Short mmCIF file of C-alpha atoms in Angstrom, two decimals:
data_model
loop_
_atom_site.label_atom_id
_atom_site.label_comp_id
_atom_site.label_asym_id
_atom_site.label_seq_id
_atom_site.Cartn_x
_atom_site.Cartn_y
_atom_site.Cartn_z
CA TYR U 45 0.00 0.00 0.00
CA ILE U 46 2.86 2.35 0.70
CA GLY U 47 4.12 3.99 -2.44
CA SER U 48 2.25 4.31 -5.70
CA LEU U 49 -1.00 2.66 -4.58
CA GLN U 50 -1.44 5.07 -1.71
CA GLN U 51 -0.89 7.98 -4.08
CA ARG U 52 -3.26 6.56 -6.70
CA VAL U 53 -6.07 6.32 -4.16
CA LYS U 54 -5.51 9.96 -3.24
CA LEU U 55 -5.16 11.18 -6.82
CA GLN U 56 -8.39 9.59 -8.02
CA THR U 57 -10.39 12.23 -6.16
CA GLU U 58 -8.24 15.07 -7.50
CA HIS U 59 -7.57 14.05 -11.12
CA GLU U 60 -8.84 11.83 -13.89
CA GLN U 61 -6.55 8.81 -13.95
CA THR U 62 -6.08 5.55 -15.78
CA ILE U 63 -4.29 2.54 -14.33
CA LEU U 64 -2.73 0.14 -16.80
CA VAL U 65 -2.54 -3.54 -15.88
CA ALA U 66 0.64 -4.37 -17.80
CA ASP U 67 -0.04 -7.97 -18.81
CA MET U 68 2.00 -7.77 -22.03
CA GLN U 69 4.93 -6.30 -20.16
CA GLY U 70 4.61 -9.10 -17.61
CA LEU U 71 5.25 -11.60 -20.38
CA THR U 72 8.81 -10.30 -20.78
CA ASP U 73 9.71 -11.94 -17.46
CA ASN U 74 7.37 -14.91 -17.87
CA THR U 75 7.67 -16.00 -21.49
CA HIS U 76 8.16 -19.57 -20.29
CA ASN U 77 4.98 -19.40 -18.18
CA PRO U 78 2.35 -17.07 -19.75
CA SER U 79 -0.43 -18.64 -17.69
CA LYS U 80 1.19 -17.09 -14.60
CA VAL U 81 0.53 -13.64 -16.06
CA SER U 82 -3.04 -14.33 -17.16
CA SER U 83 -3.97 -16.00 -13.89
CA ASN U 84 -2.69 -13.03 -11.88
CA ILE U 85 -4.61 -10.31 -13.73
CA LEU U 86 -7.66 -10.69 -11.49
CA ASN U 87 -5.42 -10.70 -8.40
CA VAL U 88 -3.81 -7.42 -9.43
CA VAL U 89 -7.18 -5.78 -10.07
CA ALA U 90 -8.53 -7.18 -6.79
CA ASP U 91 -5.55 -5.62 -4.98
CA TYR U 92 -6.33 -2.24 -6.58
CA LEU U 93 -9.95 -2.48 -5.47
CA ALA U 94 -8.95 -3.64 -1.98
CA VAL U 95 -6.76 -0.59 -1.34
CA GLY U 96 -9.53 1.78 -2.40
CA ILE U 97 -9.18 2.32 -6.13
CA ASN U 98 -12.72 3.14 -7.20
CA PRO U 99 -13.58 2.09 -10.79
CA ALA U 100 -16.20 4.85 -10.85
CA GLN U 101 -13.37 7.38 -10.45
CA THR U 102 -10.41 5.58 -12.03
CA THR U 103 -10.25 3.74 -15.33
CA ILE U 104 -8.52 0.36 -14.98
CA THR U 105 -7.48 -1.05 -18.34
CA LEU U 106 -5.67 -4.14 -19.55
CA GLN U 107 -2.60 -3.42 -21.68
CA SER U 108 -3.30 -6.24 -24.15
CA GLN U 109 -6.74 -4.77 -24.89
CA ILE U 110 -5.26 -1.57 -26.37
CA PRO U 111 -4.11 -2.46 -29.90
CA ALA U 112 -2.43 0.90 -30.39
CA LEU U 113 0.17 0.06 -27.71
CA ALA U 114 1.36 -3.04 -29.57
CA GLU U 115 1.28 -1.17 -32.88
CA LEU U 116 3.38 1.69 -31.52
CA THR U 117 5.84 -0.78 -30.03
CA MET U 118 6.34 -2.30 -33.49
CA TYR U 119 6.92 1.11 -35.08
CA TYR U 120 9.36 2.20 -32.41
CA SER U 121 11.23 -1.08 -32.48
#
């Protein structure tokens, strides 16, 4: 809770914010075990909700569901 999560809870009442669940980035460390990443997505979101992130105030989005991110990565690579 200490660190970025504490700040995100505070900022959601002051600013419009989006939290990215970086599942594609998680695959860089878990290429041998992609199911570890997919099975932990709900745990990560549950942790956000448990500390007080309110989905009515904060957009929580899954990285792999934004095609433009993968497209930009290809262009910049």
